[in-house]
Amino acid sequence: MGKPKERRILYENIDAPDMHTLDVYRRHGGYASLEKLFDLNAEQLLDIVRDSGLRGRGGAGVSAGFKWNLMGQGEPKYLIANADESEPGTFSNRYILQHKPHMLIEGMIIAAWSLGVHKAYVYVRGEFTLGKKRLDAAIQEAYEAGILGESVAGHDFALDIYTHAGAGAYICGEETGLIESLEGKRGQPRVKPPFFPAAIGVFMQPTMVHNVETLSNLPYIINNGTEWYQSLGAVYKDTPRGVDPMNTGTKLYCVSGHVEKPGVYEVEMGLTVRELVELAGGVRGGNEVKAVIPGGSSAPVLTPYELDVPVDFTCLQMAKTMLGSGGIIVMDETTCTVRALENLMDFYAHESCGQCTPCRVGTPWTRDIVARIEAGKGRPGDVDHLIEVANNVANIDTFTWNTICVFGIAVSWPAVSFARKFRPEFEAHIEQGKCVTLPVSEAVAPPEENYAWPQELPEVERKPTWDY
Amino acid sequence: MAFEFTPERLAQFHELLTHYPEEHARAAMLPTLHLAQEQNGYLSQDVQAYVAGLLGVSEAQVLDVVTFYPMFFDAPVGKHIVRVCKTLSCDLCGCREIIEHIKERLEVDFDETTEDGSVTLLSSECLAACDQAPVMMINDDLHGRLTLERVDELMDALE
Ligand SMILES: Cc1cc2nc3c(=O)[nH]c(=O)nc-3n(C[C@H](O)[C@H](O)[C@H](O)COP(=O)(O)O)c2cc1C
Ligand code: SF4
Ligand code: FES
């Protein structure tokens, strides 16, 4: 087997000089999809998107076609691009805004035409000053070229796109928190149901919220068709495409932490965790891997025993974690897993929006337990205590939560998975009353104790194009 | 004197209002506060009252928003805002040492302003630039792959 290979589609030519301008984007084939788009009606487009297998890249991985099908009937309808990108370990949307903003605009035009939307917003993370500047300039260029406005590309269809800057709150990435924020309020998530803003969203109207990466896939699907899109990504042995759960397309994996070449790697879904680490130059200094977070900081951590899991929606879910936002954080043998968890719990304690008690109180409580273990002041029984408190915010075994939004799960997933999988290292801190970084072989609990997978993972069919 | 937008900013504000349905002027809250903070440096009670008046909401509703979002300041801040990322990927790549160094050099802790009023130091959660860890922002600009030397250069360049 050769080395894994990048397959750039969204990130194709992203480094080309001035790719953020209309001229250069067009010269590389940009906006070609608009020539086909207006010959297709809403029903045909829904079929195309559903059949492509495209799933949301923002975190939950909901099928785009499924969501489009739930879009309410009321007028007006809205479209929101979620460019809040604040899940720790994730940084692929930033580069799209900075270097290929027209791709997002093109994707938004496709979604807007398909869903009958005439007003769309891009909710841009407040700290993305350069990205917002480039996107604003691109939108301006698009208006001037007649690609946006009263008559999109000369067709009888009006679309306005506005950018809206956030102001530094992680929870505004959650789609209903985002909507509250867009309405000029605190970014506190709404009570469900409705489970999707497609029913009732911004200004109480039907609203489609998609991540920047999800929308950026649309031009390529329209240009090349569903069959082409379906040919990309994981196919399971003995399971014909169309029957297996969809893991089509490429994914922008953000690899950071202890690797030689951190960065965004676009590959077809289906490569393993180990291969992605290798793609990012391998672990720094040839060190041993101790832990890998596969899908942004909210995703349960993986141990060195679990590195052959294919990084796609289905397999990661079977391995009791998730693809999430595609943020892969690699930790080598020098890492103290207690300290790593303390860092994450600090983040969540700071970012809880505060409207539900289990999350507002339970998150800092969880953080405090981890902090005292790390400081050498842990008490016997603290690991179980930690797991219990976190599981009372949201229970990772029954997958139920006592909170308004799934931020609760995002807290207890890392908390419980770190505590269980690296229990020996946690216990060593408590026993020795100080921070101890154990060698990998001693730090990790054996797999059969805590994370035996319920089923055999499906075998992904290797494609010749995946290797050199 | 009470706060008012400059004529250019007032025009920008009126343009902003056109982005939202007429009966939802409140939706312009965040962009309007960004605009006001750009002019005044921070959102004093005066500024908040002015924004409330423009948007036709109560001052309490403005305060509610100002206190929720970390990027809005309700008290004066330094001429430069320095935000250092402290989340996991940056921590794995040595941000603690960088943070200690900056604190010593500026003689401030997080959320404090230097005595000469030049720099306010803030911690930040993941800035979505983990590939360049460790990172910080100085005002609107992101700086990555920080080393102690690079931090010194950047600090020297600040007035
Ligand atoms: C706590 C929390 C934070 C989130 N942050 C983001 C984010 O920064 N960007 C994003 O696109 N989705 C984020 N999401 C997911 C959104 O709620 C929403 O599912 C997504 O934007 C839908 O887009 P998709 O269908 O294209 O994935 C977050 C969810 C939660 C619960
Ligand atoms: S779970 Fe946490 S973040 Fe989500 S609504 Fe409740 S308090 Fe807010
Ligand atoms: S952790 Fe610092 S930029 Fe992501």
CSV table of C-alpha atoms in Angstrom, one decimal, chain A residues 34-330:
chain,number,residue,atom,x,y,z
A,34,LEU,CA,-24.9,29.0,-12.8
A,35,GLU,CA,-25.2,28.0,-16.5
A,36,LYS,CA,-26.9,24.8,-15.6
A,37,LEU,CA,-28.6,25.8,-12.4
A,38,PHE,CA,-31.5,27.8,-13.8
A,39,ASP,CA,-32.6,25.0,-16.1
A,40,LEU,CA,-33.3,22.9,-13.0
A,41,ASN,CA,-36.3,23.3,-10.8
A,42,ALA,CA,-36.5,22.9,-7.0
A,43,GLU,CA,-37.6,19.3,-7.2
A,44,GLN,CA,-34.8,18.2,-9.5
A,45,LEU,CA,-32.3,20.0,-7.3
A,46,LEU,CA,-33.6,18.4,-4.2
A,47,ASP,CA,-33.2,15.0,-5.9
A,48,ILE,CA,-29.6,15.9,-7.0
A,49,VAL,CA,-28.6,17.0,-3.5
A,50,ARG,CA,-30.2,14.1,-1.8
A,51,ASP,CA,-28.8,11.5,-4.2
A,52,SER,CA,-25.3,13.0,-4.0
A,53,GLY,CA,-25.3,11.9,-0.3
A,54,LEU,CA,-24.0,15.3,0.8
A,55,ARG,CA,-24.0,15.5,4.6
A,56,GLY,CA,-23.6,18.6,6.7
A,57,ARG,CA,-20.0,19.5,7.5
A,58,GLY,CA,-20.8,21.7,10.5
A,59,GLY,CA,-20.9,19.0,13.1
A,60,ALA,CA,-24.0,16.8,13.2
A,61,GLY,CA,-23.6,15.4,9.7
A,62,VAL,CA,-27.3,15.6,8.8
A,63,SER,CA,-28.1,14.8,5.2
A,64,ALA,CA,-28.5,18.1,3.3
A,65,GLY,CA,-31.3,16.6,1.2
A,66,PHE,CA,-33.2,15.5,4.3
A,67,LYS,CA,-32.9,19.0,5.7
A,68,TRP,CA,-34.0,20.7,2.4
A,69,ASN,CA,-37.0,18.4,2.4
A,70,LEU,CA,-38.1,19.8,5.8
A,71,MET,CA,-38.0,23.5,4.6
A,72,GLY,CA,-41.2,25.2,5.7
A,73,GLN,CA,-43.7,26.8,3.3
A,74,GLY,CA,-43.9,30.3,4.8
A,75,GLU,CA,-42.6,33.4,3.0
A,76,PRO,CA,-40.0,34.8,3.1
A,77,LYS,CA,-37.5,32.1,3.6
A,78,TYR,CA,-33.9,32.6,4.6
A,79,LEU,CA,-30.6,31.0,4.1
A,80,ILE,CA,-27.7,31.3,6.5
A,81,ALA,CA,-24.1,30.3,6.0
A,82,ASN,CA,-22.6,29.4,9.3
A,83,ALA,CA,-19.1,30.9,9.2
A,84,ASP,CA,-18.7,31.0,13.0
A,85,GLU,CA,-16.0,28.3,13.0
A,86,SER,CA,-15.1,28.1,16.6
A,87,GLU,CA,-14.9,24.4,17.4
A,88,PRO,CA,-11.4,24.0,18.8
A,89,GLY,CA,-9.2,22.3,16.2
A,90,THR,CA,-11.1,23.5,13.2
A,91,PHE,CA,-9.8,26.0,10.7
A,92,SER,CA,-10.9,25.1,7.1
A,93,ASN,CA,-13.7,27.7,6.8
A,94,ARG,CA,-11.2,30.4,7.5
A,95,TYR,CA,-9.3,29.7,4.4
A,96,ILE,CA,-12.4,29.5,2.2
A,97,LEU,CA,-13.4,33.0,3.4
A,98,GLN,CA,-9.9,34.4,2.9
A,99,HIS,CA,-8.9,32.7,-0.4
A,100,LYS,CA,-12.0,31.4,-2.1
A,101,PRO,CA,-15.0,33.5,-1.0
A,102,HIS,CA,-16.7,33.3,-4.4
A,103,MET,CA,-17.0,29.5,-4.0
A,104,LEU,CA,-19.2,30.1,-0.9
A,105,ILE,CA,-21.3,32.7,-2.8
A,106,GLU,CA,-21.8,30.3,-5.7
A,107,GLY,CA,-22.9,27.6,-3.3
A,108,MET,CA,-25.3,30.0,-1.6
A,109,ILE,CA,-26.8,31.0,-4.9
A,110,ILE,CA,-27.5,27.3,-5.7
A,111,ALA,CA,-29.1,26.7,-2.3
A,112,ALA,CA,-31.1,29.9,-2.5
A,113,TRP,CA,-32.5,29.1,-5.9
A,114,SER,CA,-33.3,25.6,-4.9
A,115,LEU,CA,-35.1,26.6,-1.7
A,116,GLY,CA,-36.8,29.8,-3.0
A,117,VAL,CA,-34.7,32.2,-0.8
A,118,HIS,CA,-34.1,35.8,-1.7
A,119,LYS,CA,-32.3,37.0,1.4
A,120,ALA,CA,-29.2,35.2,2.8
A,121,TYR,CA,-26.8,35.9,5.5
A,122,VAL,CA,-23.3,34.8,6.3
A,123,TYR,CA,-22.7,34.8,10.0
A,124,VAL,CA,-19.0,35.4,10.2
A,125,ARG,CA,-17.0,34.8,13.3
A,126,GLY,CA,-16.1,38.2,14.9
A,127,GLU,CA,-12.4,37.5,14.9
A,128,PHE,CA,-12.3,36.7,11.1
A,129,THR,CA,-11.4,40.3,10.1
A,130,LEU,CA,-9.5,39.4,7.0
A,131,GLY,CA,-12.0,36.7,6.0
A,132,LYS,CA,-14.9,39.1,6.3
A,133,LYS,CA,-13.1,41.8,4.4
A,134,ARG,CA,-12.4,39.4,1.5
A,135,LEU,CA,-16.0,38.1,1.6
A,136,ASP,CA,-17.5,41.6,1.6
A,137,ALA,CA,-15.3,42.5,-1.3
A,138,ALA,CA,-16.3,39.4,-3.2
A,139,ILE,CA,-20.0,40.0,-2.6
A,140,GLN,CA,-19.5,43.6,-3.8
A,141,GLU,CA,-17.8,42.3,-7.0
A,142,ALA,CA,-20.6,39.8,-7.5
A,143,TYR,CA,-23.2,42.6,-7.3
A,144,GLU,CA,-21.3,44.7,-9.8
A,145,ALA,CA,-21.0,41.7,-12.2
A,146,GLY,CA,-24.8,41.0,-11.9
A,147,ILE,CA,-24.2,37.7,-10.2
A,148,LEU,CA,-26.1,39.0,-7.1
A,149,GLY,CA,-29.0,41.4,-6.8
A,150,GLU,CA,-32.3,41.9,-8.7
A,151,SER,CA,-31.5,39.4,-11.4
A,152,VAL,CA,-29.0,36.8,-10.6
A,153,ALA,CA,-26.8,36.1,-13.7
A,154,GLY,CA,-29.5,37.6,-15.9
A,155,HIS,CA,-32.3,35.3,-14.7
A,156,ASP,CA,-35.6,36.1,-13.2
A,157,PHE,CA,-34.4,35.5,-9.7
A,158,ALA,CA,-33.4,38.1,-7.0
A,159,LEU,CA,-30.9,37.3,-4.3
A,160,ASP,CA,-29.2,39.5,-1.7
A,161,ILE,CA,-26.4,38.2,0.5
A,162,TYR,CA,-25.3,40.1,3.7
A,163,THR,CA,-22.5,39.4,6.0
A,164,HIS,CA,-23.1,39.7,9.8
A,165,ALA,CA,-20.2,39.6,12.2
A,166,GLY,CA,-20.4,37.8,15.5
A,167,ALA,CA,-18.6,39.0,18.6
A,168,GLY,CA,-16.6,36.1,20.1
A,169,ALA,CA,-19.1,33.6,21.5
A,170,TYR,CA,-18.6,29.9,20.7
A,171,ILE,CA,-22.2,29.1,21.3
A,172,CYS,CA,-23.2,31.3,18.3
A,173,GLY,CA,-22.0,28.4,16.1
A,174,GLU,CA,-25.0,26.4,17.3
A,175,GLU,CA,-27.6,27.2,14.7
A,176,THR,CA,-30.4,28.4,17.0
A,177,GLY,CA,-27.9,30.4,19.1
A,178,LEU,CA,-26.7,31.9,15.8
A,179,ILE,CA,-30.2,32.8,14.9
A,180,GLU,CA,-30.8,34.5,18.2
A,181,SER,CA,-27.5,36.4,17.7
A,182,LEU,CA,-28.5,37.4,14.2
A,183,GLU,CA,-31.7,38.8,15.6
A,184,GLY,CA,-29.7,41.1,17.9
A,185,LYS,CA,-29.9,39.1,21.1
A,186,ARG,CA,-27.7,37.0,23.4
A,187,GLY,CA,-26.6,33.9,21.5
A,188,GLN,CA,-28.7,31.5,23.6
A,189,PRO,CA,-29.9,28.4,21.8
A,190,ARG,CA,-33.6,27.9,21.4
A,191,VAL,CA,-35.6,25.2,23.0
A,192,LYS,CA,-36.4,22.3,20.6
A,193,PRO,CA,-38.6,21.3,18.9
A,194,PRO,CA,-38.6,22.4,16.2
A,195,PHE,CA,-35.4,20.4,15.7
A,196,PHE,CA,-34.4,22.3,12.6
A,197,PRO,CA,-34.7,26.0,11.9
A,198,ALA,CA,-36.0,24.9,8.5
A,199,ALA,CA,-39.4,24.9,10.2
A,200,ILE,CA,-39.1,28.1,12.2
A,201,GLY,CA,-35.8,30.0,12.1
A,202,VAL,CA,-34.7,33.6,11.9
A,203,PHE,CA,-37.5,36.2,12.2
A,204,MET,CA,-39.7,33.1,12.8
A,205,GLN,CA,-39.5,32.2,9.2
A,206,PRO,CA,-38.3,29.0,7.5
A,207,THR,CA,-34.5,29.1,7.5
A,208,MET,CA,-31.8,26.8,6.1
A,209,VAL,CA,-28.5,26.9,8.0
A,210,HIS,CA,-25.5,25.3,6.5
A,211,ASN,CA,-21.8,25.2,7.2
A,212,VAL,CA,-19.5,27.0,4.8
A,213,GLU,CA,-17.9,23.8,3.7
A,214,THR,CA,-21.3,22.1,3.0
A,215,LEU,CA,-22.4,25.0,0.8
A,216,SER,CA,-19.0,25.0,-1.0
A,217,ASN,CA,-19.7,21.4,-2.2
A,218,LEU,CA,-22.8,22.5,-4.1
A,219,PRO,CA,-21.1,24.0,-7.2
A,220,TYR,CA,-19.1,20.8,-7.8
A,221,ILE,CA,-22.2,18.6,-7.4
A,222,ILE,CA,-24.1,20.7,-9.9
A,223,ASN,CA,-21.2,20.9,-12.4
A,224,ASN,CA,-20.2,17.2,-12.3
A,225,GLY,CA,-23.4,15.4,-11.2
A,226,THR,CA,-24.4,13.1,-8.5
A,227,GLU,CA,-22.7,10.0,-9.9
A,228,TRP,CA,-19.4,11.7,-9.9
A,229,TYR,CA,-19.9,12.9,-6.4
A,230,GLN,CA,-21.0,9.4,-5.3
A,231,SER,CA,-17.8,8.0,-6.7
A,232,LEU,CA,-15.9,10.0,-4.2
A,233,GLY,CA,-15.6,8.8,-0.6
A,234,ALA,CA,-15.9,5.6,1.3
A,235,VAL,CA,-17.5,2.5,-0.2
A,236,TYR,CA,-17.8,-0.5,2.0
A,237,LYS,CA,-16.8,-3.9,0.8
A,238,ASP,CA,-19.9,-6.0,-0.3
A,239,THR,CA,-22.2,-3.0,0.1
A,240,PRO,CA,-23.2,-1.3,-3.1
A,241,ARG,CA,-23.3,2.5,-3.1
A,242,GLY,CA,-26.8,3.8,-2.4
A,243,VAL,CA,-27.3,1.0,0.1
A,244,ASP,CA,-24.5,1.9,2.5
A,245,PRO,CA,-24.9,5.0,4.7
A,246,MET,CA,-23.6,7.9,2.7
A,247,ASN,CA,-20.0,9.0,3.2
A,248,THR,CA,-19.6,10.6,-0.2
A,249,GLY,CA,-17.3,13.4,-1.2
A,250,THR,CA,-14.1,14.8,0.1
A,251,LYS,CA,-13.7,16.3,3.6
A,252,LEU,CA,-11.5,19.2,4.6
A,253,TYR,CA,-9.6,17.6,7.5
A,254,CYS,CA,-7.9,20.1,9.8
A,255,VAL,CA,-4.9,18.4,11.4
A,256,SER,CA,-3.1,20.2,14.2
A,257,GLY,CA,-1.2,19.5,17.4
A,258,HIS,CA,1.9,17.3,17.5
A,259,VAL,CA,2.3,16.7,13.7
A,260,GLU,CA,5.2,17.8,11.5
A,261,LYS,CA,3.0,19.6,8.9
A,262,PRO,CA,-0.2,20.8,10.5
A,263,GLY,CA,-2.7,22.1,8.0
A,264,VAL,CA,-5.9,21.4,6.0
A,265,TYR,CA,-5.9,18.2,4.0
A,266,GLU,CA,-8.7,17.5,1.6
A,267,VAL,CA,-9.1,13.8,1.0
A,268,GLU,CA,-11.9,11.4,0.1
A,269,MET,CA,-13.7,10.2,3.1
A,270,GLY,CA,-12.5,6.7,4.2
A,271,LEU,CA,-8.8,7.1,5.0
A,272,THR,CA,-7.9,6.0,8.5
A,273,VAL,CA,-6.9,8.2,11.4
A,274,ARG,CA,-3.4,6.8,11.0
A,275,GLU,CA,-3.2,7.7,7.3
A,276,LEU,CA,-4.3,11.3,8.0
A,277,VAL,CA,-1.7,11.7,10.7
A,278,GLU,CA,0.8,10.4,8.1
A,279,LEU,CA,-0.5,12.8,5.5
A,280,ALA,CA,0.3,15.7,7.9
A,281,GLY,CA,3.9,14.6,8.0
A,282,GLY,CA,3.5,12.1,10.9
A,283,VAL,CA,4.0,12.7,14.6
A,284,ARG,CA,6.6,15.4,15.3
A,285,GLY,CA,10.1,14.1,15.9
A,286,GLY,CA,9.0,10.5,15.1
A,287,ASN,CA,7.3,10.4,18.5
A,288,GLU,CA,4.6,7.9,19.5
A,289,VAL,CA,0.9,8.9,19.3
A,290,LYS,CA,-0.8,9.0,22.6
A,291,ALA,CA,-4.2,10.4,21.7
A,292,VAL,CA,-6.1,11.7,18.8
A,293,ILE,CA,-9.3,13.8,18.8
A,294,PRO,CA,-11.0,13.0,15.4
A,295,GLY,CA,-13.7,15.6,14.9
A,296,GLY,CA,-13.1,18.8,16.8
A,297,SER,CA,-12.7,19.1,20.6
A,298,SER,CA,-16.2,17.9,21.3
A,299,ALA,CA,-15.6,14.5,19.7
A,300,PRO,CA,-14.6,11.6,22.0
A,301,VAL,CA,-10.9,11.0,22.0
A,302,LEU,CA,-9.2,8.0,20.3
A,303,THR,CA,-6.3,6.0,21.7
A,304,PRO,CA,-3.4,4.4,19.9
A,305,TYR,CA,-5.5,1.2,19.7
A,306,GLU,CA,-8.1,2.9,17.6
A,307,LEU,CA,-6.1,4.6,14.8
A,308,ASP,CA,-7.2,2.3,12.0
A,309,VAL,CA,-10.7,3.6,12.1
A,310,PRO,CA,-11.7,5.2,8.8
A,311,VAL,CA,-12.5,8.9,9.3
A,312,ASP,CA,-16.0,9.0,7.9
A,313,PHE,CA,-19.4,9.6,9.4
A,314,THR,CA,-20.4,5.9,9.8
A,315,CYS,CA,-17.2,4.4,11.1
A,316,LEU,CA,-16.5,7.1,13.6
A,317,GLN,CA,-20.0,6.8,14.9
A,318,MET,CA,-19.6,3.1,15.2
A,319,ALA,CA,-16.3,3.7,17.1
A,320,LYS,CA,-18.4,5.9,19.5
A,321,THR,CA,-17.0,9.2,18.4
A,322,MET,CA,-17.8,11.5,15.5
A,323,LEU,CA,-16.5,13.1,12.4
A,324,GLY,CA,-17.9,16.4,13.7
A,325,SER,CA,-16.2,19.4,12.2
A,326,GLY,CA,-13.2,17.4,10.9
A,327,GLY,CA,-10.7,18.9,13.4
A,328,ILE,CA,-8.1,16.3,14.1
A,329,ILE,CA,-5.9,17.1,17.1
A,330,VAL,CA,-2.9,14.9,17.6
